[in-house]
C-alpha cells in the first residue's frame, strides 16, 4: 500500500513536475506486479485492482499519445488529474485477496478483463482529447481522440469476443441477459456510432469531441455503475 | 420506380446507418432501465428469446421488439453498403483497406445471425445430480450418467478445483465417456453440459446445466471475422500514416 500511496503522491505533484507522472506510472506497475506475485494470479478482480490497472493503463497510453502533440501540457495535466482520482478511489476500495474460483482460472478471463480495461483507458484518453479540443480547437487533439477510440474499440470488441468464448465454456452460453451485458452492448453500439459518424464531415470537430466525452461517461457507468448498483454476472 | 430508388438510396446511405445506430442506442438505454426492474426477465436465461418475448406484456418488451426491427433494417443497410462499397471502389490500389471494413461488416452480420438462431432454438435446463444419477437428455433414449464427482479444497476451505466424469448411455450401453472440468464442458450430440454449482455436504452433489446454443458456432465465426477485419484495418491505417 506504501507503493500505491507514493504513486498517488507522484501523480499529484506531476501537475507541477511532469516527470513525476512517469514515476507514478512506474510505481503503479511495480504495485500491480507485486500484487500479482503475492496472490499468484492476475490482480484484476474487484474495484481496488481494476481501478489501479485502469489508472496505470491511462497513464501509459497518455505517455504514448503525448508524444504526438506539440503542446502536451494541457492534455497531460488533465490525464494526471483523472489518473490521480482513480488511484485515490482505488486506495479506499477493499482489496480482493481470496483465491479465485476455478471457473475464473483461465486465460480467456484474463484476456477478457485486460483488454476491457485497456479499452476503457483509451476511451478515457479520447475523452481528455475531446476536452482539450473544446478548449483550444486544435485539430490534432480531435484526430488523436479518434485514433484512441479506434484502437479502444478494437480492444473492446476483442474483449467481448473473448468474454463470449469464456462464457460459452464456463456456462454453456455466449450471451446472458443481465444489465452488464446490456450496458456493454450500449457501449459497443455507442462507439460504433462514433466511428461511423466520423466518416461524415458534419460530425468532425466539436460534435466528435462531445461524443468522446459522453462516451467515457457511459464507459464509467458500464464499469462501476452497473457492477456496484445492479445485480449482474459482473457484480463486485 | 421512384419509390424503389428512394428505398435503395435509404439503404445505401451512411446517414441511415448513423440514425439506426442512434435509435438502437435509445432502445438499449430504455431496456437497461426496464430490465433490472422486471422479474420477468429472469426467465430469459432459460427460454429462447422469441418464445419468451411472445408471452410477455408489450409494456415490458416494446423496446426489444423495436430493437429487433431496427437491427433487421441495420443488417440490410450493412449488406447493401458493403456491396456498394466493393463495387464502386473495386479499382482502388489498397484493396485490403477496402475489404477490411467489409470483413468487419460480415462478422457483424454473422453475430446477428447467431443471436437470431439462439433466439429461436436455444434451450437451457438445470438439474441436481449425485454420483450415480441418470438424466434423460432428449426425446430419444439418450441418457447421461454422473459417474464420479471430485472436489479439491485448500487448507482455508476454498474450492480450488473439481471434475465430474460422465457417461452418455443409449439403451443401457455406454456411447461416450467424458470429463467436465472448470471451463471444459462436455459437448456431445449438440449439448453443452457444464457444472453450475457444487455442494460437498451431506453428499457430494452438482447442479448440472444442459444447454443447446445453435448460434454459438456462427457467433465464433462472426467474432473471428470481426477481429481479422478490425485488426487489419488498424494495422493498415498505422502503416499508411508512417
JSON list of C-alpha atoms in Angstrom, two decimals, chain B residues 17-229:
[
{"chain": "B", "resi": 17, "resn": "UNK", "atom": "CA", "xyz": [-26.55, 3.72, -40.51]},
{"chain": "B", "resi": 18, "resn": "UNK", "atom": "CA", "xyz": [-25.96, 6.58, -38.07]},
{"chain": "B", "resi": 19, "resn": "UNK", "atom": "CA", "xyz": [-29.69, 7.04, -37.46]},
{"chain": "B", "resi": 20, "resn": "UNK", "atom": "CA", "xyz": [-30.24, 3.30, -36.97]},
{"chain": "B", "resi": 21, "resn": "UNK", "atom": "CA", "xyz": [-27.33, 3.07, -34.52]},
{"chain": "B", "resi": 22, "resn": "UNK", "atom": "CA", "xyz": [-28.68, 6.13, -32.69]},
{"chain": "B", "resi": 23, "resn": "UNK", "atom": "CA", "xyz": [-32.19, 4.63, -32.42]},
{"chain": "B", "resi": 24, "resn": "UNK", "atom": "CA", "xyz": [-30.70, 1.28, -31.28]},
{"chain": "B", "resi": 25, "resn": "UNK", "atom": "CA", "xyz": [-28.86, 3.15, -28.54]},
{"chain": "B", "resi": 26, "resn": "UNK", "atom": "CA", "xyz": [-32.05, 4.87, -27.33]},
{"chain": "B", "resi": 27, "resn": "UNK", "atom": "CA", "xyz": [-33.86, 1.50, -27.26]},
{"chain": "B", "resi": 28, "resn": "UNK", "atom": "CA", "xyz": [-30.98, -0.19, -25.42]},
{"chain": "B", "resi": 29, "resn": "UNK", "atom": "CA", "xyz": [-30.96, 2.68, -22.89]},
{"chain": "B", "resi": 30, "resn": "UNK", "atom": "CA", "xyz": [-34.69, 2.16, -22.33]},
{"chain": "B", "resi": 31, "resn": "UNK", "atom": "CA", "xyz": [-34.13, -1.59, -21.92]},
{"chain": "B", "resi": 32, "resn": "UNK", "atom": "CA", "xyz": [-31.29, -1.02, -19.47]},
{"chain": "B", "resi": 33, "resn": "UNK", "atom": "CA", "xyz": [-33.76, 0.64, -17.11]},
{"chain": "B", "resi": 34, "resn": "UNK", "atom": "CA", "xyz": [-36.77, -1.62, -17.78]},
{"chain": "B", "resi": 35, "resn": "UNK", "atom": "CA", "xyz": [-34.84, -4.91, -17.48]},
{"chain": "B", "resi": 36, "resn": "UNK", "atom": "CA", "xyz": [-33.46, -4.67, -13.91]},
{"chain": "B", "resi": 37, "resn": "UNK", "atom": "CA", "xyz": [-36.88, -3.54, -12.62]},
{"chain": "B", "resi": 38, "resn": "UNK", "atom": "CA", "xyz": [-38.79, -6.55, -14.00]},
{"chain": "B", "resi": 39, "resn": "UNK", "atom": "CA", "xyz": [-38.58, -10.07, -12.59]},
{"chain": "B", "resi": 40, "resn": "UNK", "atom": "CA", "xyz": [-39.95, -11.47, -15.87]},
{"chain": "B", "resi": 41, "resn": "UNK", "atom": "CA", "xyz": [-36.53, -11.04, -17.49]},
{"chain": "B", "resi": 42, "resn": "UNK", "atom": "CA", "xyz": [-35.12, -13.78, -15.23]},
{"chain": "B", "resi": 43, "resn": "UNK", "atom": "CA", "xyz": [-36.99, -16.29, -17.41]},
{"chain": "B", "resi": 44, "resn": "UNK", "atom": "CA", "xyz": [-34.91, -15.17, -20.41]},
{"chain": "B", "resi": 45, "resn": "UNK", "atom": "CA", "xyz": [-31.95, -17.16, -19.02]},
{"chain": "B", "resi": 46, "resn": "UNK", "atom": "CA", "xyz": [-33.79, -20.42, -19.65]},
{"chain": "B", "resi": 47, "resn": "UNK", "atom": "CA", "xyz": [-36.17, -19.60, -22.53]},
{"chain": "B", "resi": 48, "resn": "UNK", "atom": "CA", "xyz": [-35.32, -18.76, -26.16]},
{"chain": "B", "resi": 49, "resn": "UNK", "atom": "CA", "xyz": [-35.79, -15.02, -26.77]},
{"chain": "B", "resi": 50, "resn": "UNK", "atom": "CA", "xyz": [-38.51, -15.38, -29.42]},
{"chain": "B", "resi": 51, "resn": "UNK", "atom": "CA", "xyz": [-40.52, -17.78, -27.28]},
{"chain": "B", "resi": 52, "resn": "UNK", "atom": "CA", "xyz": [-40.18, -15.59, -24.20]},
{"chain": "B", "resi": 53, "resn": "UNK", "atom": "CA", "xyz": [-40.99, -12.31, -25.92]},
{"chain": "B", "resi": 54, "resn": "UNK", "atom": "CA", "xyz": [-44.30, -13.58, -27.31]},
{"chain": "B", "resi": 55, "resn": "UNK", "atom": "CA", "xyz": [-45.56, -14.46, -23.84]},
{"chain": "B", "resi": 56, "resn": "UNK", "atom": "CA", "xyz": [-44.73, -11.15, -22.16]},
{"chain": "B", "resi": 57, "resn": "UNK", "atom": "CA", "xyz": [-46.75, -7.91, -21.99]},
{"chain": "B", "resi": 58, "resn": "UNK", "atom": "CA", "xyz": [-45.85, -5.26, -24.55]},
{"chain": "B", "resi": 59, "resn": "UNK", "atom": "CA", "xyz": [-45.02, -2.64, -21.90]},
{"chain": "B", "resi": 60, "resn": "UNK", "atom": "CA", "xyz": [-42.02, -4.81, -20.95]},
{"chain": "B", "resi": 61, "resn": "UNK", "atom": "CA", "xyz": [-40.94, -5.86, -24.42]},
{"chain": "B", "resi": 62, "resn": "UNK", "atom": "CA", "xyz": [-41.67, -2.89, -26.72]},
{"chain": "B", "resi": 63, "resn": "UNK", "atom": "CA", "xyz": [-38.01, -1.88, -26.70]},
{"chain": "B", "resi": 64, "resn": "UNK", "atom": "CA", "xyz": [-36.89, -5.42, -27.62]},
{"chain": "B", "resi": 65, "resn": "UNK", "atom": "CA", "xyz": [-39.43, -5.72, -30.45]},
{"chain": "B", "resi": 66, "resn": "UNK", "atom": "CA", "xyz": [-38.34, -2.30, -31.76]},
{"chain": "B", "resi": 67, "resn": "UNK", "atom": "CA", "xyz": [-34.68, -3.24, -31.40]},
{"chain": "B", "resi": 68, "resn": "UNK", "atom": "CA", "xyz": [-35.18, -6.45, -33.37]},
{"chain": "B", "resi": 69, "resn": "UNK", "atom": "CA", "xyz": [-36.87, -4.41, -36.14]},
{"chain": "B", "resi": 70, "resn": "UNK", "atom": "CA", "xyz": [-34.11, -1.77, -36.18]},
{"chain": "B", "resi": 71, "resn": "UNK", "atom": "CA", "xyz": [-31.38, -4.45, -36.21]},
{"chain": "B", "resi": 72, "resn": "UNK", "atom": "CA", "xyz": [-33.10, -6.14, -39.17]},
{"chain": "B", "resi": 73, "resn": "UNK", "atom": "CA", "xyz": [-33.01, -2.87, -41.14]},
{"chain": "B", "resi": 74, "resn": "UNK", "atom": "CA", "xyz": [-29.41, -2.27, -39.97]},
{"chain": "B", "resi": 75, "resn": "UNK", "atom": "CA", "xyz": [-28.44, -5.73, -41.25]},
{"chain": "B", "resi": 76, "resn": "UNK", "atom": "CA", "xyz": [-29.86, -4.94, -44.70]},
{"chain": "B", "resi": 77, "resn": "UNK", "atom": "CA", "xyz": [-28.22, -1.49, -44.61]},
{"chain": "B", "resi": 78, "resn": "UNK", "atom": "CA", "xyz": [-24.86, -3.08, -43.71]},
{"chain": "B", "resi": 79, "resn": "UNK", "atom": "CA", "xyz": [-25.15, -5.62, -46.53]},
{"chain": "B", "resi": 80, "resn": "UNK", "atom": "CA", "xyz": [-26.13, -3.00, -49.14]},
{"chain": "B", "resi": 81, "resn": "UNK", "atom": "CA", "xyz": [-23.40, -0.54, -48.08]},
{"chain": "B", "resi": 82, "resn": "UNK", "atom": "CA", "xyz": [-20.73, -3.27, -48.17]},
{"chain": "B", "resi": 83, "resn": "UNK", "atom": "CA", "xyz": [-21.74, -4.48, -51.64]},
{"chain": "B", "resi": 84, "resn": "UNK", "atom": "CA", "xyz": [-21.93, -0.90, -52.94]},
{"chain": "B", "resi": 85, "resn": "UNK", "atom": "CA", "xyz": [-18.53, -0.06, -51.46]},
{"chain": "B", "resi": 86, "resn": "UNK", "atom": "CA", "xyz": [-16.87, -3.08, -53.08]},
{"chain": "B", "resi": 87, "resn": "UNK", "atom": "CA", "xyz": [-18.47, -2.34, -56.49]},
{"chain": "B", "resi": 88, "resn": "UNK", "atom": "CA", "xyz": [-17.72, 1.39, -56.53]},
{"chain": "B", "resi": 89, "resn": "UNK", "atom": "CA", "xyz": [-14.17, 1.19, -55.18]},
{"chain": "B", "resi": 90, "resn": "UNK", "atom": "CA", "xyz": [-13.06, -2.09, -56.75]},
{"chain": "B", "resi": 91, "resn": "UNK", "atom": "CA", "xyz": [-10.27, -0.43, -58.76]},
{"chain": "B", "resi": 92, "resn": "UNK", "atom": "CA", "xyz": [-8.51, 1.17, -55.77]},
{"chain": "B", "resi": 93, "resn": "UNK", "atom": "CA", "xyz": [-4.92, 0.10, -55.19]},
{"chain": "B", "resi": 94, "resn": "UNK", "atom": "CA", "xyz": [-5.30, -0.56, -51.44]},
{"chain": "B", "resi": 95, "resn": "UNK", "atom": "CA", "xyz": [-7.82, -3.36, -51.79]},
{"chain": "B", "resi": 96, "resn": "UNK", "atom": "CA", "xyz": [-7.07, -4.61, -48.27]},
{"chain": "B", "resi": 97, "resn": "UNK", "atom": "CA", "xyz": [-8.12, -1.21, -46.95]},
{"chain": "B", "resi": 98, "resn": "UNK", "atom": "CA", "xyz": [-11.32, -1.55, -48.96]},
{"chain": "B", "resi": 99, "resn": "UNK", "atom": "CA", "xyz": [-12.05, -5.11, -47.93]},
{"chain": "B", "resi": 100, "resn": "UNK", "atom": "CA", "xyz": [-11.22, -4.98, -44.19]},
{"chain": "B", "resi": 101, "resn": "UNK", "atom": "CA", "xyz": [-14.27, -2.83, -43.19]},
{"chain": "B", "resi": 102, "resn": "UNK", "atom": "CA", "xyz": [-16.44, -5.20, -45.23]},
{"chain": "B", "resi": 103, "resn": "UNK", "atom": "CA", "xyz": [-14.98, -8.18, -43.33]},
{"chain": "B", "resi": 104, "resn": "UNK", "atom": "CA", "xyz": [-15.95, -6.37, -40.12]},
{"chain": "B", "resi": 105, "resn": "UNK", "atom": "CA", "xyz": [-19.47, -5.94, -41.52]},
{"chain": "B", "resi": 106, "resn": "UNK", "atom": "CA", "xyz": [-19.73, -9.63, -42.47]},
{"chain": "B", "resi": 107, "resn": "UNK", "atom": "CA", "xyz": [-18.54, -10.54, -38.96]},
{"chain": "B", "resi": 108, "resn": "UNK", "atom": "CA", "xyz": [-21.27, -8.29, -37.52]},
{"chain": "B", "resi": 109, "resn": "UNK", "atom": "CA", "xyz": [-23.90, -9.96, -39.72]},
{"chain": "B", "resi": 110, "resn": "UNK", "atom": "CA", "xyz": [-22.77, -13.43, -38.58]},
{"chain": "B", "resi": 111, "resn": "UNK", "atom": "CA", "xyz": [-23.07, -12.31, -34.94]},
{"chain": "B", "resi": 112, "resn": "UNK", "atom": "CA", "xyz": [-26.62, -11.07, -35.64]},
{"chain": "B", "resi": 113, "resn": "UNK", "atom": "CA", "xyz": [-27.39, -14.41, -37.31]},
{"chain": "B", "resi": 114, "resn": "UNK", "atom": "CA", "xyz": [-26.01, -16.22, -34.24]},
{"chain": "B", "resi": 115, "resn": "UNK", "atom": "CA", "xyz": [-28.34, -14.26, -31.95]},
{"chain": "B", "resi": 116, "resn": "UNK", "atom": "CA", "xyz": [-31.25, -14.97, -34.28]},
{"chain": "B", "resi": 117, "resn": "UNK", "atom": "CA", "xyz": [-30.56, -18.73, -34.26]},
{"chain": "B", "resi": 118, "resn": "UNK", "atom": "CA", "xyz": [-30.08, -18.79, -30.49]},
{"chain": "B", "resi": 119, "resn": "UNK", "atom": "CA", "xyz": [-33.17, -16.62, -30.04]},
{"chain": "B", "resi": 120, "resn": "UNK", "atom": "CA", "xyz": [-35.19, -19.25, -31.89]},
{"chain": "B", "resi": 121, "resn": "UNK", "atom": "CA", "xyz": [-33.63, -22.53, -30.85]},
{"chain": "B", "resi": 122, "resn": "UNK", "atom": "CA", "xyz": [-31.57, -22.16, -27.66]},
{"chain": "B", "resi": 123, "resn": "UNK", "atom": "CA", "xyz": [-32.55, -24.16, -24.63]},
{"chain": "B", "resi": 124, "resn": "UNK", "atom": "CA", "xyz": [-31.32, -24.49, -21.09]},
{"chain": "B", "resi": 125, "resn": "UNK", "atom": "CA", "xyz": [-32.16, -26.99, -18.42]},
{"chain": "B", "resi": 126, "resn": "UNK", "atom": "CA", "xyz": [-30.82, -27.45, -14.91]},
{"chain": "B", "resi": 127, "resn": "UNK", "atom": "CA", "xyz": [-30.85, -30.47, -12.69]},
{"chain": "B", "resi": 128, "resn": "UNK", "atom": "CA", "xyz": [-29.21, -31.55, -9.47]},
{"chain": "B", "resi": 129, "resn": "UNK", "atom": "CA", "xyz": [-27.20, -34.78, -9.51]},
{"chain": "B", "resi": 130, "resn": "UNK", "atom": "CA", "xyz": [-25.16, -37.01, -7.22]},
{"chain": "B", "resi": 131, "resn": "UNK", "atom": "CA", "xyz": [-22.81, -39.87, -8.16]},
{"chain": "B", "resi": 132, "resn": "UNK", "atom": "CA", "xyz": [-24.87, -42.50, -10.00]},
{"chain": "B", "resi": 133, "resn": "UNK", "atom": "CA", "xyz": [-27.66, -40.12, -11.08]},
{"chain": "B", "resi": 134, "resn": "UNK", "atom": "CA", "xyz": [-29.06, -40.77, -14.56]},
{"chain": "B", "resi": 135, "resn": "UNK", "atom": "CA", "xyz": [-30.56, -37.87, -16.52]},
{"chain": "B", "resi": 136, "resn": "UNK", "atom": "CA", "xyz": [-32.70, -38.13, -19.65]},
{"chain": "B", "resi": 137, "resn": "UNK", "atom": "CA", "xyz": [-31.17, -35.89, -22.30]},
{"chain": "B", "resi": 138, "resn": "UNK", "atom": "CA", "xyz": [-33.54, -35.79, -25.23]},
{"chain": "B", "resi": 139, "resn": "UNK", "atom": "CA", "xyz": [-36.70, -37.26, -26.75]},
{"chain": "B", "resi": 140, "resn": "UNK", "atom": "CA", "xyz": [-34.89, -40.47, -27.79]},
{"chain": "B", "resi": 141, "resn": "UNK", "atom": "CA", "xyz": [-33.34, -42.88, -25.30]},
{"chain": "B", "resi": 142, "resn": "UNK", "atom": "CA", "xyz": [-30.09, -40.96, -24.72]},
{"chain": "B", "resi": 143, "resn": "UNK", "atom": "CA", "xyz": [-29.20, -40.56, -21.05]},
{"chain": "B", "resi": 144, "resn": "UNK", "atom": "CA", "xyz": [-26.39, -39.05, -19.05]},
{"chain": "B", "resi": 145, "resn": "UNK", "atom": "CA", "xyz": [-24.95, -40.82, -16.03]},
{"chain": "B", "resi": 146, "resn": "UNK", "atom": "CA", "xyz": [-22.88, -38.91, -13.46]},
{"chain": "B", "resi": 147, "resn": "UNK", "atom": "CA", "xyz": [-20.15, -41.39, -12.65]},
{"chain": "B", "resi": 148, "resn": "UNK", "atom": "CA", "xyz": [-17.85, -39.58, -10.26]},
{"chain": "B", "resi": 149, "resn": "UNK", "atom": "CA", "xyz": [-17.61, -36.16, -8.59]},
{"chain": "B", "resi": 150, "resn": "UNK", "atom": "CA", "xyz": [-14.27, -34.87, -7.27]},
{"chain": "B", "resi": 151, "resn": "UNK", "atom": "CA", "xyz": [-13.75, -31.60, -5.38]},
{"chain": "B", "resi": 152, "resn": "UNK", "atom": "CA", "xyz": [-10.45, -30.26, -4.07]},
{"chain": "B", "resi": 153, "resn": "UNK", "atom": "CA", "xyz": [-10.21, -27.69, -1.29]},
{"chain": "B", "resi": 154, "resn": "UNK", "atom": "CA", "xyz": [-7.23, -25.75, 0.07]},
{"chain": "B", "resi": 155, "resn": "UNK", "atom": "CA", "xyz": [-6.37, -25.53, 3.77]},
{"chain": "B", "resi": 156, "resn": "UNK", "atom": "CA", "xyz": [-8.60, -22.42, 4.16]},
{"chain": "B", "resi": 157, "resn": "UNK", "atom": "CA", "xyz": [-11.62, -24.27, 2.78]},
{"chain": "B", "resi": 158, "resn": "UNK", "atom": "CA", "xyz": [-11.67, -22.59, -0.66]},
{"chain": "B", "resi": 159, "resn": "UNK", "atom": "CA", "xyz": [-12.63, -24.80, -3.59]},
{"chain": "B", "resi": 160, "resn": "UNK", "atom": "CA", "xyz": [-9.54, -24.95, -5.82]},
{"chain": "B", "resi": 161, "resn": "UNK", "atom": "CA", "xyz": [-10.53, -27.48, -8.45]},
{"chain": "B", "resi": 162, "resn": "UNK", "atom": "CA", "xyz": [-13.18, -30.02, -9.36]},
{"chain": "B", "resi": 163, "resn": "UNK", "atom": "CA", "xyz": [-14.07, -32.53, -12.04]},
{"chain": "B", "resi": 164, "resn": "UNK", "atom": "CA", "xyz": [-17.11, -34.62, -12.85]},
{"chain": "B", "resi": 165, "resn": "UNK", "atom": "CA", "xyz": [-16.88, -37.75, -15.02]},
{"chain": "B", "resi": 166, "resn": "UNK", "atom": "CA", "xyz": [-19.98, -38.58, -17.03]},
{"chain": "B", "resi": 167, "resn": "UNK", "atom": "CA", "xyz": [-21.19, -41.29, -19.40]},
{"chain": "B", "resi": 168, "resn": "UNK", "atom": "CA", "xyz": [-23.64, -40.99, -22.29]},
{"chain": "B", "resi": 169, "resn": "UNK", "atom": "CA", "xyz": [-25.91, -44.02, -22.42]},
{"chain": "B", "resi": 170, "resn": "UNK", "atom": "CA", "xyz": [-28.22, -45.44, -25.03]},
{"chain": "B", "resi": 171, "resn": "UNK", "atom": "CA", "xyz": [-30.41, -48.40, -24.07]},
{"chain": "B", "resi": 172, "resn": "UNK", "atom": "CA", "xyz": [-28.08, -49.03, -21.16]},
{"chain": "B", "resi": 173, "resn": "UNK", "atom": "CA", "xyz": [-24.93, -49.12, -23.32]},
{"chain": "B", "resi": 174, "resn": "UNK", "atom": "CA", "xyz": [-22.18, -46.55, -22.84]},
{"chain": "B", "resi": 175, "resn": "UNK", "atom": "CA", "xyz": [-21.78, -44.42, -26.00]},
{"chain": "B", "resi": 176, "resn": "UNK", "atom": "CA", "xyz": [-19.17, -41.93, -24.76]},
{"chain": "B", "resi": 177, "resn": "UNK", "atom": "CA", "xyz": [-17.24, -41.16, -21.60]},
{"chain": "B", "resi": 178, "resn": "UNK", "atom": "CA", "xyz": [-16.36, -37.57, -20.83]},
{"chain": "B", "resi": 179, "resn": "UNK", "atom": "CA", "xyz": [-14.99, -35.36, -18.07]},
{"chain": "B", "resi": 180, "resn": "UNK", "atom": "CA", "xyz": [-16.45, -31.96, -17.12]},
{"chain": "B", "resi": 181, "resn": "UNK", "atom": "CA", "xyz": [-13.98, -29.51, -15.59]},
{"chain": "B", "resi": 182, "resn": "UNK", "atom": "CA", "xyz": [-13.98, -25.74, -14.97]},
{"chain": "B", "resi": 183, "resn": "UNK", "atom": "CA", "xyz": [-14.20, -24.09, -18.43]},
{"chain": "B", "resi": 184, "resn": "UNK", "atom": "CA", "xyz": [-14.24, -27.51, -20.03]},
{"chain": "B", "resi": 185, "resn": "UNK", "atom": "CA", "xyz": [-17.87, -28.56, -20.65]},
{"chain": "B", "resi": 186, "resn": "UNK", "atom": "CA", "xyz": [-18.95, -31.84, -22.14]},
{"chain": "B", "resi": 187, "resn": "UNK", "atom": "CA", "xyz": [-20.03, -31.06, -25.70]},
{"chain": "B", "resi": 188, "resn": "UNK", "atom": "CA", "xyz": [-21.59, -34.12, -27.30]},
{"chain": "B", "resi": 189, "resn": "UNK", "atom": "CA", "xyz": [-24.63, -34.63, -29.54]},
{"chain": "B", "resi": 190, "resn": "UNK", "atom": "CA", "xyz": [-25.35, -30.89, -29.73]},
{"chain": "B", "resi": 191, "resn": "UNK", "atom": "CA", "xyz": [-25.44, -30.44, -25.94]},
{"chain": "B", "resi": 192, "resn": "UNK", "atom": "CA", "xyz": [-23.18, -28.29, -23.82]},
{"chain": "B", "resi": 193, "resn": "UNK", "atom": "CA", "xyz": [-23.20, -29.75, -20.32]},
{"chain": "B", "resi": 194, "resn": "UNK", "atom": "CA", "xyz": [-21.43, -27.88, -17.56]},
{"chain": "B", "resi": 195, "resn": "UNK", "atom": "CA", "xyz": [-21.48, -27.61, -13.81]},
{"chain": "B", "resi": 196, "resn": "UNK", "atom": "CA", "xyz": [-23.25, -24.51, -12.50]},
{"chain": "B", "resi": 197, "resn": "UNK", "atom": "CA", "xyz": [-22.71, -25.21, -8.81]},
{"chain": "B", "resi": 198, "resn": "UNK", "atom": "CA", "xyz": [-21.24, -27.82, -6.45]},
{"chain": "B", "resi": 199, "resn": "UNK", "atom": "CA", "xyz": [-22.13, -28.89, -2.90]},
{"chain": "B", "resi": 200, "resn": "UNK", "atom": "CA", "xyz": [-19.82, -31.01, -0.74]},
{"chain": "B", "resi": 201, "resn": "UNK", "atom": "CA", "xyz": [-22.31, -31.92, 2.08]},
{"chain": "B", "resi": 202, "resn": "UNK", "atom": "CA", "xyz": [-24.16, -34.07, 3.06]},
{"chain": "B", "resi": 203, "resn": "UNK", "atom": "CA", "xyz": [-23.14, -35.95, -0.12]},
{"chain": "B", "resi": 204, "resn": "UNK", "atom": "CA", "xyz": [-21.15, -34.53, -3.00]},
{"chain": "B", "resi": 205, "resn": "UNK", "atom": "CA", "xyz": [-23.66, -33.09, -5.46]},
{"chain": "B", "resi": 206, "resn": "UNK", "atom": "CA", "xyz": [-23.60, -30.91, -8.56]},
{"chain": "B", "resi": 207, "resn": "UNK", "atom": "CA", "xyz": [-26.06, -28.63, -10.30]},
{"chain": "B", "resi": 208, "resn": "UNK", "atom": "CA", "xyz": [-25.77, -29.52, -13.99]},
{"chain": "B", "resi": 209, "resn": "UNK", "atom": "CA", "xyz": [-26.64, -27.04, -16.69]},
{"chain": "B", "resi": 210, "resn": "UNK", "atom": "CA", "xyz": [-27.64, -28.59, -20.01]},
{"chain": "B", "resi": 211, "resn": "UNK", "atom": "CA", "xyz": [-27.59, -26.09, -22.88]},
{"chain": "B", "resi": 212, "resn": "UNK", "atom": "CA", "xyz": [-28.26, -26.09, -26.58]},
{"chain": "B", "resi": 213, "resn": "UNK", "atom": "CA", "xyz": [-26.85, -22.98, -28.25]},
{"chain": "B", "resi": 214, "resn": "UNK", "atom": "CA", "xyz": [-27.39, -23.21, -32.02]},
{"chain": "B", "resi": 215, "resn": "UNK", "atom": "CA", "xyz": [-25.86, -19.76, -32.62]},
{"chain": "B", "resi": 216, "resn": "UNK", "atom": "CA", "xyz": [-22.54, -20.46, -30.88]},
{"chain": "B", "resi": 217, "resn": "UNK", "atom": "CA", "xyz": [-20.59, -21.54, -33.96]},
{"chain": "B", "resi": 218, "resn": "UNK", "atom": "CA", "xyz": [-21.89, -18.59, -36.01]},
{"chain": "B", "resi": 219, "resn": "UNK", "atom": "CA", "xyz": [-21.01, -16.19, -33.21]},
{"chain": "B", "resi": 220, "resn": "UNK", "atom": "CA", "xyz": [-17.49, -17.61, -33.16]},
{"chain": "B", "resi": 221, "resn": "UNK", "atom": "CA", "xyz": [-17.12, -17.27, -36.94]},
{"chain": "B", "resi": 222, "resn": "UNK", "atom": "CA", "xyz": [-18.51, -13.73, -36.74]},
{"chain": "B", "resi": 223, "resn": "UNK", "atom": "CA", "xyz": [-16.15, -12.88, -33.90]},
{"chain": "B", "resi": 224, "resn": "UNK", "atom": "CA", "xyz": [-13.13, -14.18, -35.82]},
{"chain": "B", "resi": 225, "resn": "UNK", "atom": "CA", "xyz": [-14.11, -12.25, -38.98]},
{"chain": "B", "resi": 226, "resn": "UNK", "atom": "CA", "xyz": [-14.74, -9.07, -36.99]},
{"chain": "B", "resi": 227, "resn": "UNK", "atom": "CA", "xyz": [-11.35, -9.44, -35.27]},
{"chain": "B", "resi": 228, "resn": "UNK", "atom": "CA", "xyz": [-9.48, -10.10, -38.53]},
{"chain": "B", "resi": 229, "resn": "UNK", "atom": "CA", "xyz": [-11.17, -7.13, -40.19]}
]
